[in-house]
Short mmCIF file of C-alpha atoms in Angstrom, two decimals:
data_model
loop_
_atom_site.label_atom_id
_atom_site.label_comp_id
_atom_site.label_asym_id
_atom_site.label_seq_id
_atom_site.Cartn_x
_atom_site.Cartn_y
_atom_site.Cartn_z
CA MET Z 1 41.74 -9.06 -31.21
CA THR Z 2 43.09 -5.28 -31.36
CA ALA Z 3 41.15 -2.33 -29.51
CA ALA Z 4 39.83 -1.26 -32.92
CA ALA Z 5 38.06 -4.43 -33.33
CA HIS Z 6 36.09 -4.13 -29.90
CA ALA Z 7 35.27 -0.68 -30.66
CA PRO Z 8 32.00 -1.64 -32.85
CA ALA Z 9 30.82 -3.79 -30.12
CA ARG Z 10 31.40 -0.95 -27.27
CA ALA Z 11 29.56 1.54 -29.57
CA VAL Z 12 26.71 -1.11 -30.24
CA GLU Z 13 26.24 -1.68 -26.46
CA ALA Z 14 26.47 2.15 -25.39
CA ARG Z 15 23.63 2.89 -27.88
CA HIS Z 16 21.63 -0.06 -26.34
CA ALA Z 17 22.51 1.07 -22.67
CA GLN Z 18 21.06 4.41 -24.04
CA VAL Z 19 17.85 3.06 -25.47
CA TYR Z 20 17.35 0.66 -22.69
CA PRO Z 21 19.25 1.92 -19.41
CA PRO Z 22 20.11 -0.56 -16.66
CA PRO Z 23 17.39 -1.53 -13.97
CA ARG Z 24 16.99 0.73 -11.01
CA GLY Z 25 15.39 -1.32 -8.49
CA LYS Z 26 18.53 -3.09 -7.24
CA GLY Z 27 18.69 -2.08 -3.11
CA ARG Z 28 14.94 -1.66 -2.87
CA ALA Z 29 14.82 -4.96 -0.60
CA ASP Z 30 17.49 -3.14 1.66
CA ARG Z 31 15.38 -0.12 2.20
CA ALA Z 32 12.33 -2.16 3.08
CA ASP Z 33 14.51 -3.77 5.53
CA LEU Z 34 15.57 -0.57 6.71
CA VAL Z 35 12.12 0.50 7.18
CA ALA Z 36 10.97 -2.61 9.17
CA ALA Z 37 14.34 -2.14 11.22
CA PHE Z 38 13.32 1.37 12.16
CA GLY Z 39 10.11 -0.22 13.89
CA TRP Z 40 12.12 -2.79 15.92
CA VAL Z 41 14.69 -0.38 16.74
CA SER Z 42 12.05 2.44 17.99
CA THR Z 43 10.20 -0.26 19.91
CA ALA Z 44 12.93 -1.66 21.59
CA PHE Z 45 14.27 2.25 22.56
CA ALA Z 46 11.20 2.94 24.13
CA VAL Z 47 11.26 0.00 26.53
CA THR Z 48 15.23 0.51 27.20
CA LEU Z 49 14.15 4.26 28.24
CA TYR Z 50 11.87 3.14 30.69
CA LEU Z 51 13.76 0.37 32.44
CA ALA Z 52 16.74 2.83 32.16
CA ASP Z 53 14.62 5.61 33.94
CA GLY Z 54 14.48 2.90 37.11
CA ALA Z 55 11.76 0.58 36.26
CA LEU Z 56 14.53 -2.20 36.55
CA GLY Z 57 14.19 -1.61 40.35
CA LYS Z 58 10.32 -1.95 40.30
CA PHE Z 59 10.45 -5.96 39.61
CA THR Z 60 10.71 -6.49 43.61
CA SER Z 61 7.14 -7.55 44.34
CA LEU Z 62 3.86 -8.95 42.74
CA SER Z 63 2.19 -5.86 42.70
CA SER Z 64 5.12 -3.58 41.04
CA SER Z 65 6.01 -5.89 38.54
CA LEU Z 66 2.68 -6.33 37.11
CA TYR Z 67 2.38 -2.74 37.08
CA ALA Z 68 5.81 -2.71 35.10
CA LEU Z 69 4.91 -5.26 32.78
CA GLY Z 70 1.54 -3.45 31.99
CA VAL Z 71 3.67 -0.15 31.28
CA ILE Z 72 6.16 -2.28 28.94
CA ALA Z 73 3.16 -3.46 26.97
CA GLY Z 74 1.35 -0.30 26.76
CA LEU Z 75 4.91 1.14 25.44
CA VAL Z 76 4.77 -1.48 22.64
CA ALA Z 77 1.28 -1.06 21.80
CA THR Z 78 1.35 2.81 21.49
CA ASN Z 79 4.74 2.54 19.65
CA ALA Z 80 3.22 -0.06 17.22
CA MET Z 81 0.11 2.28 16.64
CA LEU Z 82 2.10 5.14 15.78
CA TYR Z 83 4.34 3.19 13.45
CA MET Z 84 1.19 2.11 11.78
CA LEU Z 85 -0.07 5.28 11.24
CA LEU Z 86 3.53 6.58 10.19
CA LEU Z 87 2.54 3.97 7.08
CA ALA Z 88 -0.76 5.17 6.75
CA ALA Z 89 0.82 8.86 6.03
CA ARG Z 90 2.24 7.17 2.67
CA VAL Z 91 5.54 8.94 2.88
CA PRO Z 92 6.66 8.82 -0.77
CA VAL Z 93 10.31 7.46 0.25
CA ILE Z 94 8.69 4.72 2.42
CA ASP Z 95 6.14 3.78 0.30
CA ARG Z 96 8.33 3.50 -2.96
CA ALA Z 97 10.70 1.11 -0.46
CA ILE Z 98 8.00 -1.16 0.88
CA GLY Z 99 5.23 -0.97 -1.79
CA GLN Z 100 1.27 -1.63 -1.48
CA VAL Z 101 1.37 -5.03 -0.55
CA LYS Z 102 3.84 -5.06 2.10
CA ALA Z 103 2.60 -1.97 3.55
CA THR Z 104 -0.98 -4.02 3.72
CA GLN Z 105 0.98 -6.73 5.64
CA TRP Z 106 2.47 -4.87 7.99
CA HIS Z 107 -0.52 -2.53 8.76
CA LYS Z 108 -2.36 -6.25 9.77
CA GLN Z 109 0.86 -7.36 12.01
CA LEU Z 110 0.95 -3.84 13.35
CA GLY Z 111 -2.59 -3.79 14.17
CA GLN Z 112 -2.56 -7.02 15.92
CA ILE Z 113 0.54 -6.13 18.11
CA THR Z 114 -1.11 -2.97 18.88
CA VAL Z 115 -4.47 -4.74 20.13
CA MET Z 116 -2.95 -7.46 22.07
CA GLY Z 117 -0.61 -4.95 23.78
CA VAL Z 118 -3.43 -2.69 24.83
CA LEU Z 119 -5.23 -5.60 26.50
CA ALA Z 120 -2.11 -6.84 27.81
CA HIS Z 121 -1.59 -3.26 29.23
CA VAL Z 122 -4.94 -2.98 30.75
CA LEU Z 123 -4.93 -6.34 32.35
CA PHE Z 124 -1.45 -6.15 33.84
CA THR Z 125 -2.07 -2.34 35.11
CA VAL Z 126 -5.28 -3.16 36.76
CA GLY Z 127 -3.75 -6.45 38.30
CA GLY Z 128 -0.88 -4.61 39.57
CA LEU Z 129 -2.71 -1.70 41.26
CA ALA Z 130 -5.65 -4.45 42.13
CA VAL Z 131 -2.98 -6.32 44.30
CA ALA Z 132 -1.42 -3.07 45.65
CA ASN Z 133 -4.77 -1.47 46.65
CA ALA Z 134 -6.15 -2.20 50.04
CA GLU Z 135 -9.82 -2.00 48.24
CA GLY Z 136 -8.59 -4.43 45.48
CA LEU Z 137 -10.14 -4.29 42.06
CA TRP Z 138 -12.48 -1.37 42.84
CA GLY Z 139 -9.85 0.46 44.48
CA ALA Z 140 -7.41 0.05 41.44
CA ILE Z 141 -10.28 1.26 38.94
CA THR Z 142 -11.03 4.57 41.03
CA LEU Z 143 -7.21 5.41 41.06
CA LEU Z 144 -7.27 4.97 37.35
CA TRP Z 145 -10.61 6.69 36.79
CA SER Z 146 -8.89 9.69 38.09
CA ASN Z 147 -5.79 9.69 35.74
CA ASP Z 148 -7.76 9.95 32.46
CA LEU Z 149 -9.15 6.16 32.44
CA ALA Z 150 -12.19 7.35 30.53
CA LEU Z 151 -10.38 8.54 27.46
CA ALA Z 152 -8.15 5.39 27.74
CA LEU Z 153 -10.96 3.48 27.82
CA ALA Z 154 -12.13 4.80 24.98
CA ALA Z 155 -9.46 4.58 22.91
CA VAL Z 156 -9.28 1.13 23.69
CA VAL Z 157 -13.13 0.62 22.58
CA LEU Z 158 -12.14 2.30 19.18
CA LEU Z 159 -9.27 -0.26 18.77
CA LEU Z 160 -11.33 -3.00 19.42
CA VAL Z 161 -13.87 -1.84 16.96
CA ILE Z 162 -11.41 -1.25 14.43
CA SER Z 163 -9.91 -5.08 14.99
CA VAL Z 164 -13.31 -6.52 14.53
CA THR Z 165 -14.05 -5.03 11.33
CA SER Z 166 -10.37 -5.81 9.99
CA VAL Z 167 -11.35 -9.80 10.04
CA VAL Z 168 -12.06 -10.65 6.54
CA ALA Z 169 -15.32 -12.50 7.18
CA VAL Z 170 -16.92 -8.80 8.52
CA ARG Z 171 -14.78 -6.65 6.14
CA ARG Z 172 -16.83 -8.23 3.31
CA LYS Z 173 -19.81 -7.17 4.45
CA LEU Z 174 -19.06 -3.73 4.80
CA ARG Z 175 -18.87 -1.01 2.37
CA TYR Z 176 -15.49 0.39 1.75
CA GLU Z 177 -16.51 3.97 2.50
CA VAL Z 178 -18.06 2.45 5.89
CA TRP Z 179 -14.85 0.51 6.56
CA HIS Z 180 -12.56 3.38 5.96
CA ILE Z 181 -14.19 5.38 8.11
CA ILE Z 182 -14.03 3.17 10.94
CA HIS Z 183 -10.36 3.00 10.24
CA LEU Z 184 -10.15 6.48 10.68
CA LEU Z 185 -11.06 6.23 14.12
CA SER Z 186 -7.48 5.21 14.80
CA TYR Z 187 -6.46 8.74 14.89
CA ILE Z 188 -9.34 9.61 17.26
CA ALA Z 189 -8.02 6.29 19.71
CA VAL Z 190 -4.34 7.91 19.42
CA ALA Z 191 -5.48 11.28 20.60
CA PHE Z 192 -7.66 9.98 23.47
CA ALA Z 193 -4.45 7.73 24.76
CA ILE Z 194 -2.28 11.03 24.43
CA PRO Z 195 -3.27 12.51 28.03
CA HIS Z 196 -3.20 9.12 29.68
CA MET Z 197 0.56 8.49 28.29
CA PHE Z 198 1.54 11.94 30.31
CA SER Z 199 -0.62 11.75 33.37
CA MET Z 200 0.06 8.43 34.56
CA GLY Z 201 3.26 8.14 37.07
CA SER Z 202 6.25 9.97 36.70
CA MET Z 203 7.65 8.65 33.52
CA MET Z 204 6.52 11.51 31.36
CA LEU Z 205 7.80 14.05 33.80
CA PRO Z 206 9.27 17.27 32.42
CA GLY Z 207 12.91 16.56 31.98
CA MET Z 208 12.63 13.05 31.55
CA TRP Z 209 14.13 11.32 28.34
CA GLN Z 210 10.83 9.37 27.91
CA ARG Z 211 8.99 12.43 27.52
CA THR Z 212 11.24 13.87 24.87
CA TYR Z 213 11.25 10.73 22.85
CA TRP Z 214 7.22 10.33 22.81
CA ALA Z 215 6.65 14.12 22.27
CA THR Z 216 9.04 13.95 19.24
CA LEU Z 217 7.86 10.85 17.78
CA LEU Z 218 4.05 11.88 18.25
CA LEU Z 219 4.87 15.17 16.73
CA ALA Z 220 6.71 13.56 13.66
CA VAL Z 221 3.81 11.28 12.80
CA GLY Z 222 1.29 14.07 13.27
CA VAL Z 223 3.43 16.29 11.01
CA ALA Z 224 3.53 13.50 8.59
CA LEU Z 225 -0.09 12.28 8.49
CA LEU Z 226 -1.13 16.17 8.10
CA ALA Z 227 1.41 16.84 5.17
CA TYR Z 228 1.27 13.80 3.16
CA ARG Z 229 -2.43 12.83 3.78
CA VAL Z 230 -4.02 16.05 3.91
CA LEU Z 231 -2.16 19.10 2.68
CA LEU Z 232 -0.25 17.71 -0.28
CA PRO Z 233 -3.39 15.89 -1.77
CA LEU Z 234 -5.13 19.58 -1.24
CA TYR Z 235 -2.15 21.38 -3.09
CA ARG Z 236 -1.91 18.88 -5.85
CA SER Z 237 -5.58 18.71 -6.51
CA TRP Z 238 -5.55 22.20 -6.96
CA ARG Z 239 -2.38 22.84 -8.55
CA HIS Z 240 -2.87 20.08 -11.37
CA ASP Z 241 -6.64 20.74 -11.67
CA LEU Z 242 -7.62 17.32 -13.00
CA ARG Z 243 -11.05 17.17 -14.70
CA LEU Z 244 -12.73 14.08 -16.48
CA VAL Z 245 -12.72 14.61 -19.77
CA GLU Z 246 -13.95 11.19 -21.35
CA VAL Z 247 -15.79 8.10 -20.59
CA HIS Z 248 -14.90 5.46 -23.07
CA ARG Z 249 -16.76 2.07 -23.36
CA ILE Z 250 -14.65 -0.55 -24.55
CA SER Z 251 -16.69 -3.80 -23.32
CA PRO Z 252 -19.84 -4.43 -22.06
CA ASN Z 253 -18.90 -3.79 -18.49
CA SER Z 254 -15.80 -1.86 -18.76
CA TYR Z 255 -14.67 1.75 -19.56
CA HIS Z 256 -11.72 3.98 -20.14
CA LEU Z 257 -12.10 7.05 -17.97
CA THR Z 258 -9.68 9.66 -19.00
CA PHE Z 259 -8.52 12.97 -16.77
CA ARG Z 260 -6.90 15.92 -17.96
CA GLY Z 261 -4.89 18.44 -16.06
CA ARG Z 262 -1.96 20.96 -15.71
CA HIS Z 263 1.79 20.40 -15.00
CA LEU Z 264 1.34 16.68 -14.90
CA ASP Z 265 4.98 16.27 -15.75
CA ARG Z 266 5.78 17.53 -12.15
CA LEU Z 267 3.55 14.93 -10.46
CA ALA Z 268 6.13 12.26 -10.44
CA VAL Z 269 3.90 9.53 -11.27
CA GLU Z 270 4.81 5.95 -13.23
CA GLY Z 271 3.08 3.51 -15.01
CA GLY Z 272 1.80 0.88 -12.51
CA GLN Z 273 1.16 3.44 -9.85
CA TYR Z 274 -2.50 4.37 -8.43
CA PHE Z 275 -4.15 6.98 -7.03
CA ASN Z 276 -7.23 7.40 -4.80
CA TRP Z 277 -9.52 9.19 -6.92
CA ARG Z 278 -12.76 11.25 -5.37
CA LEU Z 279 -15.03 12.79 -8.08
CA LEU Z 280 -16.48 16.33 -6.81
CA ASP Z 281 -19.75 15.74 -7.64
CA LYS Z 282 -23.03 15.62 -5.65
CA LYS Z 283 -23.09 12.30 -5.90
CA LEU Z 284 -19.53 10.77 -6.06
CA TRP Z 285 -17.77 13.16 -3.58
CA THR Z 286 -18.19 11.03 -0.76
CA HIS Z 287 -16.71 8.05 -2.76
CA GLN Z 288 -13.36 7.31 -2.85
CA HIS Z 289 -11.71 4.88 -5.46
CA PRO Z 290 -8.22 3.32 -5.43
CA PHE Z 291 -7.76 2.90 -9.28
CA SER Z 292 -4.20 2.39 -10.89
CA LEU Z 293 -3.31 3.91 -14.36
CA SER Z 294 -4.17 1.87 -17.35
CA ALA Z 295 -1.75 4.03 -19.48
CA ALA Z 296 1.29 5.54 -18.91
CA PRO Z 297 1.00 9.28 -18.13
CA HIS Z 298 0.94 11.25 -21.29
CA ASP Z 299 1.30 14.79 -21.39
CA ASP Z 300 -1.66 16.44 -19.71
CA THR Z 301 -3.70 13.15 -19.37
CA LEU Z 302 -4.08 10.37 -16.85
CA ARG Z 303 -6.24 7.30 -17.72
CA VAL Z 304 -7.73 4.69 -15.59
CA THR Z 305 -9.86 1.80 -16.36
CA VAL Z 306 -12.81 0.70 -14.65
CA ARG Z 307 -15.20 -2.53 -14.67
CA VAL Z 308 -18.79 -2.16 -13.30
CA VAL Z 309 -19.26 -4.33 -10.43
CA GLY Z 310 -21.51 -2.32 -8.27
CA ASP Z 311 -23.44 0.83 -7.91
CA GLY Z 312 -20.24 2.73 -6.95
CA THR Z 313 -18.78 1.99 -9.96
CA SER Z 314 -21.75 2.48 -12.29
CA GLU Z 315 -22.41 5.71 -10.95
CA LEU Z 316 -18.82 6.65 -11.49
CA VAL Z 317 -19.05 5.91 -15.54
CA ALA Z 318 -22.01 8.11 -15.69
CA ALA Z 319 -20.24 11.42 -14.38
CA LYS Z 320 -20.26 14.04 -16.83
CA PRO Z 321 -17.30 15.29 -18.61
CA GLY Z 322 -15.76 18.37 -16.92
CA THR Z 323 -16.15 17.00 -13.18
CA ARG Z 324 -13.13 18.21 -11.24
CA VAL Z 325 -11.46 15.47 -9.28
CA PHE Z 326 -9.63 15.59 -5.77
CA ILE Z 327 -6.54 12.95 -5.91
CA GLU Z 328 -4.08 11.27 -3.15
CA GLY Z 329 -1.17 9.67 -4.75
CA PRO Z 330 0.36 8.39 -6.79
CA TYR Z 331 1.21 5.56 -4.57
CA GLY Z 332 3.04 2.16 -4.88
CA GLY Z 333 6.14 0.69 -6.07
CA PHE Z 334 4.50 -1.58 -8.68
CA THR Z 335 6.72 0.35 -11.03
CA ASP Z 336 9.38 -0.17 -13.77
CA SER Z 337 11.86 1.63 -11.22
CA ALA Z 338 11.70 -1.46 -8.93
CA ARG Z 339 12.76 -3.71 -11.90
CA THR Z 340 16.19 -5.36 -10.62
CA GLN Z 341 16.88 -7.50 -14.08
CA GLU Z 342 17.32 -6.66 -17.74
CA GLY Z 343 14.11 -9.12 -18.56
CA LEU Z 344 10.83 -8.54 -17.72
CA LEU Z 345 7.66 -10.38 -17.07
CA LEU Z 346 4.23 -8.77 -16.82
CA ILE Z 347 1.60 -10.93 -15.81
CA GLY Z 348 -2.28 -9.59 -15.11
CA ALA Z 349 -5.56 -11.35 -14.75
CA GLY Z 350 -8.88 -9.33 -14.96
CA SER Z 351 -8.67 -5.88 -13.89
CA GLY Z 352 -5.18 -6.40 -13.08
CA ALA Z 353 -4.42 -6.07 -16.82
CA ALA Z 354 -4.45 -2.27 -16.46
CA PRO Z 355 -1.37 -1.57 -14.15
CA ILE Z 356 0.22 -4.14 -16.18
CA TYR Z 357 -0.49 -1.81 -19.66
CA SER Z 358 0.82 1.17 -17.96
CA MET Z 359 3.68 -0.53 -16.63
CA LEU Z 360 4.30 -1.75 -20.31
CA GLU Z 361 3.99 1.77 -21.92
CA SER Z 362 6.57 2.84 -19.05
CA THR Z 363 9.11 0.53 -19.01
CA THR Z 364 13.03 1.04 -20.45
CA ALA Z 365 13.22 -3.00 -20.71
CA ASP Z 366 14.23 -4.26 -23.93
CA PRO Z 367 11.23 -5.49 -25.78
CA ALA Z 368 13.22 -8.73 -27.10
CA THR Z 369 13.61 -9.45 -23.40
CA THR Z 370 10.04 -8.53 -22.29
CA VAL Z 371 6.77 -11.13 -22.35
CA VAL Z 372 3.33 -10.33 -21.25
CA VAL Z 373 0.68 -12.64 -20.07
CA LEU Z 374 -3.12 -12.02 -19.60
CA ARG Z 375 -5.42 -14.39 -17.97
CA ALA Z 376 -9.01 -14.70 -18.23
CA SER Z 377 -11.78 -17.33 -17.58
CA GLN Z 378 -13.80 -16.14 -20.67
CA PRO Z 379 -12.89 -14.26 -23.64
CA GLU Z 380 -14.70 -11.12 -22.73
CA ASP Z 381 -13.25 -11.00 -19.63
CA VAL Z 382 -9.46 -9.95 -21.15
CA MET Z 383 -9.55 -6.42 -20.30
CA MET Z 384 -7.80 -4.07 -22.91
CA GLU Z 385 -7.04 -7.06 -25.53
CA GLN Z 386 -6.72 -5.09 -28.66
CA GLU Z 387 -4.44 -2.55 -26.90
CA PHE Z 388 -2.34 -5.37 -25.82
CA ARG Z 389 -2.07 -6.88 -28.96
CA THR Z 390 -1.37 -3.87 -31.26
CA TYR Z 391 1.01 -2.35 -28.98
CA CYS Z 392 3.13 -5.81 -28.44
CA ALA Z 393 2.96 -6.39 -32.03
CA GLU Z 394 4.33 -3.09 -32.67
CA ARG Z 395 7.33 -3.11 -29.97
CA GLY Z 396 7.99 -6.88 -30.94
CA ILE Z 397 6.93 -7.95 -27.57
CA ALA Z 398 5.93 -11.49 -26.86
CA LEU Z 399 2.32 -11.69 -25.82
CA HIS Z 400 0.52 -14.89 -24.22
CA ILE Z 401 -3.43 -14.68 -23.59
CA LEU Z 402 -4.49 -17.71 -21.35
CA ILE Z 403 -8.59 -18.15 -21.57
CA GLY Z 404 -10.38 -21.12 -19.55
CA PRO Z 405 -10.39 -22.57 -16.32
CA ARG Z 406 -7.14 -22.89 -14.28
CA HIS Z 407 -5.37 -26.28 -14.49
CA GLU Z 408 -5.26 -28.53 -11.58
CA GLY Z 409 -4.85 -25.50 -9.10
CA ARG Z 410 -2.11 -23.52 -11.02
CA TRP Z 411 -2.53 -20.28 -12.60
CA VAL Z 412 -2.32 -21.33 -16.17
CA ASN Z 413 -5.18 -22.75 -18.23
CA SER Z 414 -4.88 -26.63 -19.82
CA HIS Z 415 -3.47 -25.30 -23.03
CA TYR Z 416 -0.53 -23.72 -21.29
CA ALA Z 417 -0.23 -26.88 -18.72
CA VAL Z 418 3.15 -28.05 -19.73
CA HIS Z 419 4.74 -24.13 -19.29
CA THR Z 420 6.10 -22.65 -16.36
CA LEU Z 421 7.29 -19.26 -15.94
CA GLY Z 422 10.71 -20.43 -16.75
CA SER Z 423 9.48 -21.45 -20.33
CA LEU Z 424 7.56 -18.65 -21.17
CA VAL Z 425 10.40 -16.42 -20.87
CA GLY Z 426 13.28 -18.71 -21.62
CA ASP Z 427 15.76 -17.36 -18.57
CA LEU Z 428 13.51 -16.71 -15.56
CA LYS Z 429 16.65 -15.94 -13.22
CA SER Z 430 17.25 -12.87 -15.38
CA CYS Z 431 13.88 -11.47 -15.18
CA ASP Z 432 11.58 -9.60 -12.75
CA VAL Z 433 8.10 -11.02 -12.71
CA PHE Z 434 5.16 -8.42 -12.10
CA VAL Z 435 1.88 -10.10 -11.53
CA CYS Z 436 -1.48 -8.32 -10.49
CA GLY Z 437 -4.76 -9.96 -10.21
CA PRO Z 438 -7.04 -11.73 -7.94
CA THR Z 439 -5.50 -12.72 -4.50
CA GLY Z 440 -5.89 -16.42 -5.66
CA PHE Z 441 -4.03 -15.96 -9.03
CA ILE Z 442 -1.46 -13.87 -7.78
CA ASP Z 443 -0.78 -16.54 -4.95
CA ALA Z 444 -0.01 -19.29 -7.64
CA VAL Z 445 2.02 -17.21 -9.66
CA VAL Z 446 4.16 -15.96 -6.50
CA ALA Z 447 4.53 -19.79 -5.50
CA GLU Z 448 5.66 -21.28 -8.80
CA ALA Z 449 8.21 -17.98 -9.15
CA GLN Z 450 9.27 -19.07 -5.68
CA GLU Z 451 9.55 -23.01 -6.33
CA LEU Z 452 11.64 -21.99 -9.46
CA GLY Z 453 14.29 -20.23 -7.09
CA LEU Z 454 13.20 -16.74 -8.17
CA PRO Z 455 14.51 -14.48 -5.50
CA ASP Z 456 11.88 -12.51 -3.50
CA GLU Z 457 13.30 -9.16 -4.86
CA GLN Z 458 12.57 -10.40 -8.39
CA ILE Z 459 8.75 -10.69 -7.44
CA HIS Z 460 6.48 -8.04 -7.67
CA GLU Z 461 2.80 -8.01 -7.05
CA GLU Z 462 -0.39 -5.52 -6.98
CA ARG Z 463 -3.42 -6.81 -4.93
CA PHE Z 464 -6.51 -5.39 -5.53
CA GLY Z 465 -8.66 -5.10 -2.33
CA TRP Z 466 -8.97 -3.63 1.19
#
C-alpha cells in the first residue's frame, strides 16, 4: 500500500486524537511511590543522623541501651507525626499523586506508628533513666520533669485522645465537627513536643546535623500547613467570592446547590474533585461539608448535590441565596487526569453518582469506549437519573442502571448476575475503572476488578466518610 493510501487513515487518527486526547494518568503510581519513599527515607535519615552522632557508642550497658532505644522510638514517632501533618497540608502535587483514599489510609498507618512510637519512647526512656538513677523510677521522673516533661506528657495525652477517637466504633458516635476539632489537637501536640525535643540531651545542640535536620523539617511542615490550609483557602475564598445562588430540589431528599463566583477558570478544578464548603451563615459557619462537584465546572458556576440525611444537611439546603461561601480545595485525584487507558468505566452508588457525573462531563475519553453504571437499592435512590439518561443518550454513552438488592454479596443486582466488569465494557484491560459510593459497595467492585486481573493503577476509588 502506498503512502498516499495511508494518508486518509492518518488524518482520521489525528482528528480523533484532537477530539479525544490520550490519557494523562500514566506515571501517577510512580509519583505515589515517590511520596511513600520520601517518608521511609526521611525516617531512616533521622535515625542514621542520631547513630552517626555517637549514639552507637551508647549501646554498652542496659541503661544507656534502653535510653538510646527510647530516643530512636521518639525520632520515628516524631517523623511519622510530621509526615502525617504534611499530608494533612494537602500540598497539591502530593494530593494529586496519592488521592483522598490513599491519603486516608496513610494517615491511619502513620497515626498508629506515632502512638506506638511515643509509648515506646516513654517506656524505654524512663526505663533507661530509672536503671541508671540511684533513686530509681522516681529519680528518673524528677529528672525528666525538669526538662519540659510537663509539655511532653501533655503531647502524649493529646495523641492518645486522638487515637481513641479514630477507632471506628467511637468515631461513629461523634459529630463530624467534634471529631474534626479533636484532630486539630495534633497541631498542639507537636507544639508541646518541640521544646522537649530541643532540651533533652546533646543531640540538638547548636551546630549538630540533627538540629539542622529537625529545624528544617519542622519549618517546612509548618510553612506547608500555613500556606495550603490557611492562607490559600483565605485567598481563594476572597478572590473567587463564591456565593450560593440557587437551591433546586431534584427528589424528595436531594438538592442541587449552585454557587457563582469570579475567575473560576483560574481555580484549576476538575470534575470528580471535592471542596470543603463552609457557608458563612450565623447557623452554618461552624459546619464544614466535604462535597464533590456534581457537574463539571462551567464558566463562573460550581454545583454540588446534597442528600438530606440529618440536621446539618437540612440546614444547608435551607440556606438563603446570596450566602457567601468559604472554600478549601479543590482536593482529590478522582479525575480524568488519573485515567491511564483509552476506555472508561464509571460506577456510582447512592451519593457517589455526583462525582461520577462531574467526571462524565469532564472526560476526554471517546464516548464509544465509555460506560456508566449506576447502582441503587430503590428506584428513588438513583441520584440524578434523568441527567444521566439525557447526557448519555446525547453522547452515545452506554448507561446501565442497576436497581435492587445486591446479588449474593456482589455489587450487581440479580438482573445483572451474569455480568462482570469485563462483560459490561468488553475489554476491561483497556479501561480505567472509577467507582464511588458506600464502602462495602466499593470493596466489592475493587475486589472483582482485581480478580479479573486489572492493575491497581487502573482502579480509582472515592469513598465518602471521615
